[in-house]
Amino acid sequence: MPQREHATPGRALVLGGGTMGVGIIAMFLAGGWKVDVVSRSAPTRDGLPSATARALEAMGKSPDTSGLATYATLAEAPWSEIDIAVETVTEDLALKQKLFAEMETLARPDCALTSNSSSFPISAIGMGLKTQQRMMGLHFFMPAHLIPLVEVVRSVHTDVALAEKVGAIMTALGKRPVQVKKDVIGFLGNRIQAALMREALWLIEQGVASPEDIDATVRLSFGFRYAAAGPILQKEHSGWDTTCAVAKVIYPDLSNADGPPPVLQRNVDEGRIGFKTKRGFFEWNDESIAKERARYERALRKCLEIFRDEGIV
C-alpha cells in the first residue's frame, strides 16, 4: 500500500483546458500547487476558474483558484518555475508530437513531460526527441478529480527514478499511482476495460441481453465486488482452480472481434453517441443528463469514502 508523502507543493503546467484538464488542474490546486494552463481557446481560458471551482467543490475542497494562471501559447508560460507538465489535448498524434517537441525546448532539464493520452504510446509521442528519458504517460480516468487511480507509463527510454518520483507526487496529491513498466497500447485500465466492453457489446449485438441488463449485471455482481477487491485478489478468495476450470469452458466462446462490433458502429454512424447528442443506447434530455451526472458523482464520492477508510488513497 503506498504511503502518503508530504512533498512540498510545486508548480505544474497543464496543456489543454477541457474536461480532463479541469480535473487535473483541480487535483494540483487542491494539493497546494500553482498551476499554469495553456489553451489556444479564449472561451476555454475564460471559463477555467469557474469550471475548476466546481471540480474543487465536488472534491470537498475550497473552490479557491487563486493559484491558477492561463496562457494562449506554451512560450508564455513561466517554464523556469515549472516542475511537471501534463499534456491533455485531443487524441491527435501529430499534434501531441508537435507540442512535446516544443515543450522539450522550453522546459527545465529536470521537468517531467507527461501525456494523458489514453491510446498513443509515449514512445510514439516522443519519437526522435532528445530527452525521452523525462517523458512518460500520466493517464488519468474521467472525472480526473474524483477517480483515484492514475497510470504512470514508461517507455524503454523513461528514467525509472523519475517515473517513481512522478508517482510519489501523485501519491502526495491523493492519487493511487500504478507503474506501467511497458509502453503497451491502452496501458492497464483501458486494456482491461476494452476486453469487457467488447464482450458486453457482442452480447447486445447478439440479442442476448438489453443494455440495461448488461449494466445491472456488471454493477450488481462482479462489479459490486470490485469495489472491495480487484479481479486478482477476488479470485484468491474464491479459488484459482475454479477460475481455471471455467476458463476452459468460457474463453473459447468469447468474442475475439478485431474491430468495433456492428451495434457500436451503427450508433456512431447515426449520431447516437450519448450525452453529446442526447441519445445513445438510451435517450437523454438536459434534465435527465444533469440528474444522471449528479447521481454518478455522488456514487463516486461514496466509493472514495470506502477507499479512504481503508487508507488506499
PDB file of C-alpha atoms in Angstrom:
ATOM      1  CA  MET A   1       0.000   0.000   0.000  1.00  0.00           C
ATOM      2  CA  PRO A   2       1.515   3.400  -0.962  1.00  0.00           C
ATOM      3  CA  GLN A   3       2.332   5.780   1.861  1.00  0.00           C
ATOM      4  CA  ARG A   4       1.194   9.374   1.501  1.00  0.00           C
ATOM      5  CA  GLU A   5       4.247  11.581   1.026  1.00  0.00           C
ATOM      6  CA  HIS A   6       4.166  15.163   2.221  1.00  0.00           C
ATOM      7  CA  ALA A   7       6.034  16.596  -0.737  1.00  0.00           C
ATOM      8  CA  THR A   8       6.463  20.340  -0.979  1.00  0.00           C
ATOM      9  CA  PRO A   9       3.874  21.690  -3.444  1.00  0.00           C
ATOM     10  CA  GLY A  10       5.428  22.806  -6.697  1.00  0.00           C
ATOM     11  CA  ARG A  11       4.265  24.275  -9.979  1.00  0.00           C
ATOM     12  CA  ALA A  12       2.543  22.331 -12.752  1.00  0.00           C
ATOM     13  CA  LEU A  13       1.653  23.166 -16.318  1.00  0.00           C
ATOM     14  CA  VAL A  14      -1.476  21.617 -17.824  1.00  0.00           C
ATOM     15  CA  LEU A  15      -1.700  21.790 -21.590  1.00  0.00           C
ATOM     16  CA  GLY A  16      -5.384  21.837 -22.527  1.00  0.00           C
ATOM     17  CA  GLY A  17      -8.373  23.036 -20.531  1.00  0.00           C
ATOM     18  CA  GLY A  18     -11.062  20.537 -21.484  1.00  0.00           C
ATOM     19  CA  THR A  19     -12.925  18.114 -19.245  1.00  0.00           C
ATOM     20  CA  MET A  20      -9.849  16.067 -18.367  1.00  0.00           C
ATOM     21  CA  GLY A  21      -7.682  19.138 -17.964  1.00  0.00           C
ATOM     22  CA  VAL A  22     -10.079  20.735 -15.484  1.00  0.00           C
ATOM     23  CA  GLY A  23      -9.991  17.678 -13.222  1.00  0.00           C
ATOM     24  CA  ILE A  24      -6.185  17.561 -13.296  1.00  0.00           C
ATOM     25  CA  ILE A  25      -5.962  21.287 -12.587  1.00  0.00           C
ATOM     26  CA  ALA A  26      -8.292  20.845  -9.596  1.00  0.00           C
ATOM     27  CA  MET A  27      -6.155  17.975  -8.290  1.00  0.00           C
ATOM     28  CA  PHE A  28      -3.000  20.104  -8.310  1.00  0.00           C
ATOM     29  CA  LEU A  29      -4.726  23.155  -6.813  1.00  0.00           C
ATOM     30  CA  ALA A  30      -6.250  21.015  -4.036  1.00  0.00           C
ATOM     31  CA  GLY A  31      -2.704  19.910  -3.176  1.00  0.00           C
ATOM     32  CA  GLY A  32      -1.468  23.489  -2.832  1.00  0.00           C
ATOM     33  CA  TRP A  33       0.320  23.615  -6.191  1.00  0.00           C
ATOM     34  CA  LYS A  34       0.379  26.582  -8.532  1.00  0.00           C
ATOM     35  CA  VAL A  35      -0.997  25.671 -11.947  1.00  0.00           C
ATOM     36  CA  ASP A  36      -0.342  27.246 -15.327  1.00  0.00           C
ATOM     37  CA  VAL A  37      -2.748  26.277 -18.100  1.00  0.00           C
ATOM     38  CA  VAL A  38      -2.129  26.688 -21.814  1.00  0.00           C
ATOM     39  CA  SER A  39      -5.129  26.712 -24.148  1.00  0.00           C
ATOM     40  CA  ARG A  40      -5.488  28.341 -27.535  1.00  0.00           C
ATOM     41  CA  SER A  41      -9.206  28.901 -26.895  1.00  0.00           C
ATOM     42  CA  ALA A  42     -10.056  32.226 -25.227  1.00  0.00           C
ATOM     43  CA  PRO A  43     -13.527  30.984 -24.122  1.00  0.00           C
ATOM     44  CA  THR A  44     -11.888  27.943 -22.524  1.00  0.00           C
ATOM     45  CA  ARG A  45      -9.385  30.129 -20.661  1.00  0.00           C
ATOM     46  CA  ASP A  46     -12.147  32.476 -19.502  1.00  0.00           C
ATOM     47  CA  GLY A  47     -14.270  29.585 -18.231  1.00  0.00           C
ATOM     48  CA  LEU A  48     -11.491  27.717 -16.411  1.00  0.00           C
ATOM     49  CA  PRO A  49     -11.777  29.420 -12.989  1.00  0.00           C
ATOM     50  CA  SER A  50     -15.477  28.617 -12.620  1.00  0.00           C
ATOM     51  CA  ALA A  51     -15.139  25.083 -14.056  1.00  0.00           C
ATOM     52  CA  THR A  52     -12.193  24.362 -11.767  1.00  0.00           C
ATOM     53  CA  ALA A  53     -14.027  25.781  -8.745  1.00  0.00           C
ATOM     54  CA  ARG A  54     -16.908  23.365  -9.396  1.00  0.00           C
ATOM     55  CA  ALA A  55     -14.464  20.448  -9.567  1.00  0.00           C
ATOM     56  CA  LEU A  56     -12.844  21.535  -6.293  1.00  0.00           C
ATOM     57  CA  GLU A  57     -16.242  21.720  -4.604  1.00  0.00           C
ATOM     58  CA  ALA A  58     -17.017  18.191  -5.858  1.00  0.00           C
ATOM     59  CA  MET A  59     -13.789  17.083  -4.156  1.00  0.00           C
ATOM     60  CA  GLY A  60     -14.947  18.673  -0.907  1.00  0.00           C
ATOM     61  CA  LYS A  61     -12.215  21.315  -1.203  1.00  0.00           C
ATOM     62  CA  SER A  62     -12.251  25.097  -1.075  1.00  0.00           C
ATOM     63  CA  PRO A  63     -13.086  26.465  -4.555  1.00  0.00           C
ATOM     64  CA  ASP A  64     -10.015  28.731  -4.412  1.00  0.00           C
ATOM     65  CA  THR A  65      -8.491  29.171  -7.879  1.00  0.00           C
ATOM     66  CA  SER A  66      -6.075  31.968  -6.996  1.00  0.00           C
ATOM     67  CA  GLY A  67      -3.149  29.665  -7.839  1.00  0.00           C
ATOM     68  CA  LEU A  68      -4.337  29.344 -11.435  1.00  0.00           C
ATOM     69  CA  ALA A  69      -2.844  31.263 -14.391  1.00  0.00           C
ATOM     70  CA  THR A  70      -3.736  30.860 -18.064  1.00  0.00           C
ATOM     71  CA  TYR A  71      -1.865  31.449 -21.312  1.00  0.00           C
ATOM     72  CA  ALA A  72      -2.627  31.201 -25.021  1.00  0.00           C
ATOM     73  CA  THR A  73       0.743  29.715 -26.023  1.00  0.00           C
ATOM     74  CA  LEU A  74       3.378  27.483 -24.459  1.00  0.00           C
ATOM     75  CA  ALA A  75       6.058  30.136 -24.827  1.00  0.00           C
ATOM     76  CA  GLU A  76       4.190  32.496 -22.480  1.00  0.00           C
ATOM     77  CA  ALA A  77       4.302  30.085 -19.509  1.00  0.00           C
ATOM     78  CA  PRO A  78       6.962  30.526 -16.767  1.00  0.00           C
ATOM     79  CA  TRP A  79       8.951  27.426 -17.711  1.00  0.00           C
ATOM     80  CA  SER A  80      11.840  28.154 -15.353  1.00  0.00           C
ATOM     81  CA  GLU A  81       9.452  27.537 -12.427  1.00  0.00           C
ATOM     82  CA  ILE A  82       7.562  24.505 -13.773  1.00  0.00           C
ATOM     83  CA  ASP A  83       8.287  21.096 -12.216  1.00  0.00           C
ATOM     84  CA  ILE A  84       5.929  18.891 -14.234  1.00  0.00           C
ATOM     85  CA  ALA A  85       3.911  19.350 -17.428  1.00  0.00           C
ATOM     86  CA  VAL A  86       0.780  17.340 -18.273  1.00  0.00           C
ATOM     87  CA  GLU A  87      -0.498  17.333 -21.855  1.00  0.00           C
ATOM     88  CA  THR A  88      -4.273  16.755 -22.149  1.00  0.00           C
ATOM     89  CA  VAL A  89      -5.094  17.811 -25.726  1.00  0.00           C
ATOM     90  CA  THR A  90      -7.259  15.869 -28.175  1.00  0.00           C
ATOM     91  CA  GLU A  91      -6.165  12.382 -29.308  1.00  0.00           C
ATOM     92  CA  ASP A  92      -4.176  13.562 -32.325  1.00  0.00           C
ATOM     93  CA  LEU A  93      -0.701  12.008 -32.528  1.00  0.00           C
ATOM     94  CA  ALA A  94       0.796  14.625 -34.833  1.00  0.00           C
ATOM     95  CA  LEU A  95      -0.434  17.426 -32.553  1.00  0.00           C
ATOM     96  CA  LYS A  96       0.959  15.732 -29.458  1.00  0.00           C
ATOM     97  CA  GLN A  97       4.315  15.179 -31.157  1.00  0.00           C
ATOM     98  CA  LYS A  98       4.458  18.838 -32.152  1.00  0.00           C
ATOM     99  CA  LEU A  99       3.657  20.015 -28.629  1.00  0.00           C
ATOM    100  CA  PHE A 100       6.202  17.709 -26.988  1.00  0.00           C
ATOM    101  CA  ALA A 101       8.884  18.910 -29.388  1.00  0.00           C
ATOM    102  CA  GLU A 102       8.072  22.481 -28.374  1.00  0.00           C
ATOM    103  CA  MET A 103       7.958  21.675 -24.645  1.00  0.00           C
ATOM    104  CA  GLU A 104      11.351  19.981 -24.886  1.00  0.00           C
ATOM    105  CA  THR A 105      12.926  23.263 -25.955  1.00  0.00           C
ATOM    106  CA  LEU A 106      11.189  25.295 -23.227  1.00  0.00           C
ATOM    107  CA  ALA A 107      11.220  23.117 -20.111  1.00  0.00           C
ATOM    108  CA  ARG A 108      13.971  22.880 -17.499  1.00  0.00           C
ATOM    109  CA  PRO A 109      16.112  19.740 -17.897  1.00  0.00           C
ATOM    110  CA  ASP A 110      14.611  18.270 -14.705  1.00  0.00           C
ATOM    111  CA  CYS A 111      10.983  18.981 -15.647  1.00  0.00           C
ATOM    112  CA  ALA A 112       8.945  15.804 -16.274  1.00  0.00           C
ATOM    113  CA  LEU A 113       6.996  15.957 -19.538  1.00  0.00           C
ATOM    114  CA  THR A 114       3.895  13.753 -19.388  1.00  0.00           C
ATOM    115  CA  SER A 115       0.913  12.907 -21.573  1.00  0.00           C
ATOM    116  CA  ASN A 116      -2.626  11.993 -20.550  1.00  0.00           C
ATOM    117  CA  SER A 117      -3.115  10.193 -23.878  1.00  0.00           C
ATOM    118  CA  SER A 118      -5.416   7.197 -23.489  1.00  0.00           C
ATOM    119  CA  SER A 119      -4.261   5.438 -26.659  1.00  0.00           C
ATOM    120  CA  PHE A 120      -0.917   6.631 -28.036  1.00  0.00           C
ATOM    121  CA  PRO A 121       2.264   5.162 -26.515  1.00  0.00           C
ATOM    122  CA  ILE A 122       4.596   7.764 -25.033  1.00  0.00           C
ATOM    123  CA  SER A 123       7.355   6.289 -27.205  1.00  0.00           C
ATOM    124  CA  ALA A 124       5.354   7.328 -30.283  1.00  0.00           C
ATOM    125  CA  ILE A 125       4.628  10.805 -28.911  1.00  0.00           C
ATOM    126  CA  GLY A 126       8.292  11.440 -28.038  1.00  0.00           C
ATOM    127  CA  MET A 127       9.764   9.690 -31.070  1.00  0.00           C
ATOM    128  CA  GLY A 128      13.007  11.312 -32.226  1.00  0.00           C
ATOM    129  CA  LEU A 129      13.243  13.794 -29.348  1.00  0.00           C
ATOM    130  CA  LYS A 130      16.476  14.205 -27.406  1.00  0.00           C
ATOM    131  CA  THR A 131      15.178  13.948 -23.831  1.00  0.00           C
ATOM    132  CA  GLN A 132      12.804  10.983 -23.971  1.00  0.00           C
ATOM    133  CA  GLN A 133      14.145   9.844 -20.598  1.00  0.00           C
ATOM    134  CA  ARG A 134      11.985  12.507 -18.909  1.00  0.00           C
ATOM    135  CA  MET A 135       8.857  11.717 -20.928  1.00  0.00           C
ATOM    136  CA  MET A 136       6.142   9.354 -19.731  1.00  0.00           C
ATOM    137  CA  GLY A 137       2.428   8.739 -19.865  1.00  0.00           C
ATOM    138  CA  LEU A 138       0.368  10.074 -16.971  1.00  0.00           C
ATOM    139  CA  HIS A 139      -3.058   8.648 -17.677  1.00  0.00           C
ATOM    140  CA  PHE A 140      -5.988   9.821 -15.556  1.00  0.00           C
ATOM    141  CA  PHE A 141      -9.544   8.493 -15.738  1.00  0.00           C
ATOM    142  CA  MET A 142     -12.548  10.781 -16.182  1.00  0.00           C
ATOM    143  CA  PRO A 143     -13.505  12.567 -13.989  1.00  0.00           C
ATOM    144  CA  ALA A 144      -9.862  13.050 -13.094  1.00  0.00           C
ATOM    145  CA  HIS A 145     -10.575  14.980  -9.890  1.00  0.00           C
ATOM    146  CA  LEU A 146     -12.609  12.070  -8.422  1.00  0.00           C
ATOM    147  CA  ILE A 147     -11.180   8.825  -9.850  1.00  0.00           C
ATOM    148  CA  PRO A 148      -8.262   7.989  -7.537  1.00  0.00           C
ATOM    149  CA  LEU A 149      -6.087   5.921  -9.872  1.00  0.00           C
ATOM    150  CA  VAL A 150      -3.512   7.297 -12.307  1.00  0.00           C
ATOM    151  CA  GLU A 151      -1.238   5.277 -14.583  1.00  0.00           C
ATOM    152  CA  VAL A 152       2.444   6.246 -14.844  1.00  0.00           C
ATOM    153  CA  VAL A 153       3.512   4.725 -18.164  1.00  0.00           C
ATOM    154  CA  ARG A 154       7.171   4.217 -19.068  1.00  0.00           C
ATOM    155  CA  SER A 155       8.757   3.753 -22.460  1.00  0.00           C
ATOM    156  CA  VAL A 156      12.096   1.986 -22.856  1.00  0.00           C
ATOM    157  CA  HIS A 157      13.680   5.457 -22.633  1.00  0.00           C
ATOM    158  CA  THR A 158      11.951   6.693 -19.459  1.00  0.00           C
ATOM    159  CA  ASP A 159      14.130   7.241 -16.397  1.00  0.00           C
ATOM    160  CA  VAL A 160      12.692   4.788 -13.850  1.00  0.00           C
ATOM    161  CA  ALA A 161      13.661   7.021 -10.917  1.00  0.00           C
ATOM    162  CA  LEU A 162      11.830   9.969 -12.487  1.00  0.00           C
ATOM    163  CA  ALA A 163       8.744   7.818 -13.132  1.00  0.00           C
ATOM    164  CA  GLU A 164       8.779   6.806  -9.476  1.00  0.00           C
ATOM    165  CA  LYS A 165       9.191  10.458  -8.453  1.00  0.00           C
ATOM    166  CA  VAL A 166       6.139  11.400 -10.544  1.00  0.00           C
ATOM    167  CA  GLY A 167       4.291   8.543  -8.851  1.00  0.00           C
ATOM    168  CA  ALA A 168       5.287   9.948  -5.447  1.00  0.00           C
ATOM    169  CA  ILE A 169       3.933  13.364  -6.471  1.00  0.00           C
ATOM    170  CA  MET A 170       0.631  11.727  -7.410  1.00  0.00           C
ATOM    171  CA  THR A 171       0.515   9.925  -4.053  1.00  0.00           C
ATOM    172  CA  ALA A 172       1.089  13.207  -2.226  1.00  0.00           C
ATOM    173  CA  LEU A 173      -1.819  14.672  -4.214  1.00  0.00           C
ATOM    174  CA  GLY A 174      -4.153  11.921  -3.036  1.00  0.00           C
ATOM    175  CA  LYS A 175      -3.971   9.649  -6.075  1.00  0.00           C
ATOM    176  CA  ARG A 176      -3.114   5.953  -6.239  1.00  0.00           C
ATOM    177  CA  PRO A 177      -0.442   5.657  -8.949  1.00  0.00           C
ATOM    178  CA  VAL A 178       0.337   2.399 -10.720  1.00  0.00           C
ATOM    179  CA  GLN A 179       3.621   1.962 -12.584  1.00  0.00           C
ATOM    180  CA  VAL A 180       3.074   0.569 -16.104  1.00  0.00           C
ATOM    181  CA  LYS A 181       6.500  -0.837 -16.877  1.00  0.00           C
ATOM    182  CA  LYS A 182       5.972  -1.467 -20.591  1.00  0.00           C
ATOM    183  CA  ASP A 183       4.583   1.002 -23.123  1.00  0.00           C
ATOM    184  CA  VAL A 184       1.709  -1.220 -24.309  1.00  0.00           C
ATOM    185  CA  ILE A 185      -1.259   0.216 -26.200  1.00  0.00           C
ATOM    186  CA  GLY A 186      -4.081   1.046 -23.790  1.00  0.00           C
ATOM    187  CA  PHE A 187      -1.856   0.618 -20.708  1.00  0.00           C
ATOM    188  CA  LEU A 188      -3.631  -1.269 -17.883  1.00  0.00           C
ATOM    189  CA  GLY A 189      -7.093   0.190 -17.312  1.00  0.00           C
ATOM    190  CA  ASN A 190      -8.140   0.683 -20.916  1.00  0.00           C
ATOM    191  CA  ARG A 191      -6.925  -2.753 -21.997  1.00  0.00           C
ATOM    192  CA  ILE A 192      -8.937  -4.474 -19.263  1.00  0.00           C
ATOM    193  CA  GLN A 193     -11.929  -2.196 -19.850  1.00  0.00           C
ATOM    194  CA  ALA A 194     -11.790  -2.783 -23.622  1.00  0.00           C
ATOM    195  CA  ALA A 195     -11.904  -6.550 -23.140  1.00  0.00           C
ATOM    196  CA  LEU A 196     -15.042  -6.221 -21.010  1.00  0.00           C
ATOM    197  CA  MET A 197     -16.631  -3.702 -23.404  1.00  0.00           C
ATOM    198  CA  ARG A 198     -16.037  -5.916 -26.441  1.00  0.00           C
ATOM    199  CA  GLU A 199     -17.906  -8.776 -24.779  1.00  0.00           C
ATOM    200  CA  ALA A 200     -20.706  -6.520 -23.453  1.00  0.00           C
ATOM    201  CA  LEU A 201     -21.337  -5.065 -26.918  1.00  0.00           C
ATOM    202  CA  TRP A 202     -21.217  -8.531 -28.509  1.00  0.00           C
ATOM    203  CA  LEU A 203     -23.929  -9.691 -26.082  1.00  0.00           C
ATOM    204  CA  ILE A 204     -26.095  -6.707 -27.084  1.00  0.00           C
ATOM    205  CA  GLU A 205     -25.386  -7.289 -30.790  1.00  0.00           C
ATOM    206  CA  GLN A 206     -26.420 -10.935 -30.492  1.00  0.00           C
ATOM    207  CA  GLY A 207     -29.632 -10.074 -28.650  1.00  0.00           C
ATOM    208  CA  VAL A 208     -28.569 -11.945 -25.521  1.00  0.00           C
ATOM    209  CA  ALA A 209     -29.487  -9.057 -23.198  1.00  0.00           C
ATOM    210  CA  SER A 210     -30.556  -5.420 -23.171  1.00  0.00           C
ATOM    211  CA  PRO A 211     -28.134  -2.564 -22.416  1.00  0.00           C
ATOM    212  CA  GLU A 212     -29.974  -2.036 -19.101  1.00  0.00           C
ATOM    213  CA  ASP A 213     -29.472  -5.655 -18.047  1.00  0.00           C
ATOM    214  CA  ILE A 214     -25.822  -5.644 -19.123  1.00  0.00           C
ATOM    215  CA  ASP A 215     -25.234  -2.628 -16.857  1.00  0.00           C
ATOM    216  CA  ALA A 216     -27.157  -4.221 -13.985  1.00  0.00           C
ATOM    217  CA  THR A 217     -25.152  -7.442 -14.307  1.00  0.00           C
ATOM    218  CA  VAL A 218     -21.813  -5.634 -14.134  1.00  0.00           C
ATOM    219  CA  ARG A 219     -22.757  -3.214 -11.338  1.00  0.00           C
ATOM    220  CA  LEU A 220     -24.629  -5.667  -9.127  1.00  0.00           C
ATOM    221  CA  SER A 221     -22.484  -8.816  -9.448  1.00  0.00           C
ATOM    222  CA  PHE A 222     -18.747  -8.838 -10.128  1.00  0.00           C
ATOM    223  CA  GLY A 223     -18.591  -5.027 -10.453  1.00  0.00           C
ATOM    224  CA  PHE A 224     -20.045  -4.762  -6.957  1.00  0.00           C
ATOM    225  CA  ARG A 225     -17.246  -6.990  -5.666  1.00  0.00           C
ATOM    226  CA  TYR A 226     -14.564  -4.954  -7.440  1.00  0.00           C
ATOM    227  CA  ALA A 227     -15.067  -2.045  -5.054  1.00  0.00           C
ATOM    228  CA  ALA A 228     -13.930  -4.445  -2.324  1.00  0.00           C
ATOM    229  CA  ALA A 229     -11.260  -6.400  -4.229  1.00  0.00           C
ATOM    230  CA  GLY A 230      -9.754  -6.327  -7.720  1.00  0.00           C
ATOM    231  CA  PRO A 231     -10.074  -9.338 -10.037  1.00  0.00           C
ATOM    232  CA  ILE A 232      -6.839 -10.995  -8.907  1.00  0.00           C
ATOM    233  CA  LEU A 233      -7.448 -10.653  -5.160  1.00  0.00           C
ATOM    234  CA  GLN A 234     -11.093 -11.669  -5.575  1.00  0.00           C
ATOM    235  CA  LYS A 235     -10.039 -14.974  -7.122  1.00  0.00           C
ATOM    236  CA  GLU A 236      -7.672 -15.532  -4.223  1.00  0.00           C
ATOM    237  CA  HIS A 237     -10.897 -15.598  -2.180  1.00  0.00           C
ATOM    238  CA  SER A 238     -12.858 -17.888  -4.494  1.00  0.00           C
ATOM    239  CA  GLY A 239     -10.068 -20.121  -5.774  1.00  0.00           C
ATOM    240  CA  TRP A 240      -7.975 -20.234  -8.943  1.00  0.00           C
ATOM    241  CA  ASP A 241      -8.903 -23.875  -9.517  1.00  0.00           C
ATOM    242  CA  THR A 242     -12.478 -22.828 -10.247  1.00  0.00           C
ATOM    243  CA  THR A 243     -11.282 -19.954 -12.422  1.00  0.00           C
ATOM    244  CA  CYS A 244      -9.089 -22.340 -14.427  1.00  0.00           C
ATOM    245  CA  ALA A 245     -11.934 -24.781 -14.955  1.00  0.00           C
ATOM    246  CA  VAL A 246     -14.355 -22.027 -16.004  1.00  0.00           C
ATOM    247  CA  ALA A 247     -11.767 -20.555 -18.391  1.00  0.00           C
ATOM    248  CA  LYS A 248     -11.612 -23.829 -20.344  1.00  0.00           C
ATOM    249  CA  VAL A 249     -15.348 -23.621 -20.986  1.00  0.00           C
ATOM    250  CA  ILE A 250     -15.980 -19.868 -21.427  1.00  0.00           C
ATOM    251  CA  TYR A 251     -12.804 -18.457 -23.002  1.00  0.00           C
ATOM    252  CA  PRO A 252     -13.197 -20.280 -26.349  1.00  0.00           C
ATOM    253  CA  ASP A 253     -16.701 -18.825 -26.744  1.00  0.00           C
ATOM    254  CA  LEU A 254     -15.822 -15.189 -26.001  1.00  0.00           C
ATOM    255  CA  SER A 255     -15.786 -12.566 -28.751  1.00  0.00           C
ATOM    256  CA  ASN A 256     -12.426 -12.120 -30.438  1.00  0.00           C
ATOM    257  CA  ALA A 257     -13.527  -9.389 -32.854  1.00  0.00           C
ATOM    258  CA  ASP A 258     -10.631  -7.219 -34.034  1.00  0.00           C
ATOM    259  CA  GLY A 259     -12.718  -4.083 -34.502  1.00  0.00           C
ATOM    260  CA  PRO A 260     -15.862  -2.342 -33.229  1.00  0.00           C
ATOM    261  CA  PRO A 261     -18.964  -4.552 -33.374  1.00  0.00           C
ATOM    262  CA  PRO A 262     -21.751  -3.537 -35.791  1.00  0.00           C
ATOM    263  CA  VAL A 263     -24.012  -2.294 -32.975  1.00  0.00           C
ATOM    264  CA  LEU A 264     -21.353   0.219 -31.911  1.00  0.00           C
ATOM    265  CA  GLN A 265     -20.541   1.362 -35.444  1.00  0.00           C
ATOM    266  CA  ARG A 266     -24.252   1.846 -36.213  1.00  0.00           C
ATOM    267  CA  ASN A 267     -24.724   4.027 -33.138  1.00  0.00           C
ATOM    268  CA  VAL A 268     -21.764   6.201 -34.107  1.00  0.00           C
ATOM    269  CA  ASP A 269     -22.894   6.472 -37.753  1.00  0.00           C
ATOM    270  CA  GLU A 270     -26.374   7.515 -36.568  1.00  0.00           C
ATOM    271  CA  GLY A 271     -25.032  10.077 -34.093  1.00  0.00           C
ATOM    272  CA  ARG A 272     -26.141   8.029 -31.108  1.00  0.00           C
ATOM    273  CA  ILE A 273     -23.054   8.776 -29.027  1.00  0.00           C
ATOM    274  CA  GLY A 274     -24.517   9.574 -25.605  1.00  0.00           C
ATOM    275  CA  PHE A 275     -24.815  12.837 -23.703  1.00  0.00           C
ATOM    276  CA  LYS A 276     -23.157  14.814 -26.512  1.00  0.00           C
ATOM    277  CA  THR A 277     -26.094  14.220 -28.853  1.00  0.00           C
ATOM    278  CA  LYS A 278     -28.698  13.371 -26.174  1.00  0.00           C
ATOM    279  CA  ARG A 279     -29.061   9.813 -27.430  1.00  0.00           C
ATOM    280  CA  GLY A 280     -27.018   6.639 -27.348  1.00  0.00           C
ATOM    281  CA  PHE A 281     -28.341   3.283 -26.201  1.00  0.00           C
ATOM    282  CA  PHE A 282     -30.587   5.483 -24.031  1.00  0.00           C
ATOM    283  CA  GLU A 283     -32.474   8.723 -24.744  1.00  0.00           C
ATOM    284  CA  TRP A 284     -31.489  11.898 -22.875  1.00  0.00           C
ATOM    285  CA  ASN A 285     -32.558  15.490 -22.340  1.00  0.00           C
ATOM    286  CA  ASP A 286     -30.974  18.331 -20.396  1.00  0.00           C
ATOM    287  CA  GLU A 287     -32.802  17.434 -17.196  1.00  0.00           C
ATOM    288  CA  SER A 288     -32.017  13.700 -17.302  1.00  0.00           C
ATOM    289  CA  ILE A 289     -28.360  14.380 -18.164  1.00  0.00           C
ATOM    290  CA  ALA A 290     -27.975  16.719 -15.189  1.00  0.00           C
ATOM    291  CA  LYS A 291     -29.693  14.210 -12.897  1.00  0.00           C
ATOM    292  CA  GLU A 292     -27.512  11.322 -14.081  1.00  0.00           C
ATOM    293  CA  ARG A 293     -24.288  13.320 -13.746  1.00  0.00           C
ATOM    294  CA  ALA A 294     -25.218  14.268 -10.182  1.00  0.00           C
ATOM    295  CA  ARG A 295     -26.058  10.637  -9.310  1.00  0.00           C
ATOM    296  CA  TYR A 296     -22.813   9.389 -10.862  1.00  0.00           C
ATOM    297  CA  GLU A 297     -20.745  11.930  -8.947  1.00  0.00           C
ATOM    298  CA  ARG A 298     -22.456  11.049  -5.644  1.00  0.00           C
ATOM    299  CA  ALA A 299     -21.728   7.358  -6.215  1.00  0.00           C
ATOM    300  CA  LEU A 300     -18.058   8.063  -6.973  1.00  0.00           C
ATOM    301  CA  ARG A 301     -17.718  10.112  -3.782  1.00  0.00           C
ATOM    302  CA  LYS A 302     -19.215   7.279  -1.721  1.00  0.00           C
ATOM    303  CA  CYS A 303     -16.734   4.818  -3.232  1.00  0.00           C
ATOM    304  CA  LEU A 304     -13.928   7.243  -2.397  1.00  0.00           C
ATOM    305  CA  GLU A 305     -15.064   7.153   1.227  1.00  0.00           C
ATOM    306  CA  ILE A 306     -14.589   3.361   1.251  1.00  0.00           C
ATOM    307  CA  PHE A 307     -11.084   3.626  -0.192  1.00  0.00           C
ATOM    308  CA  ARG A 308     -10.132   6.415   2.217  1.00  0.00           C
ATOM    309  CA  ASP A 309     -11.363   4.378   5.169  1.00  0.00           C
ATOM    310  CA  GLU A 310      -9.023   1.589   4.025  1.00  0.00           C
ATOM    311  CA  GLY A 311      -6.124   4.003   3.532  1.00  0.00           C
ATOM    312  CA  ILE A 312      -5.828   3.120  -0.166  1.00  0.00           C
ATOM    313  CA  VAL A 313      -5.972   6.790  -1.195  1.00  0.00           C
TER     314      VAL A 313
END
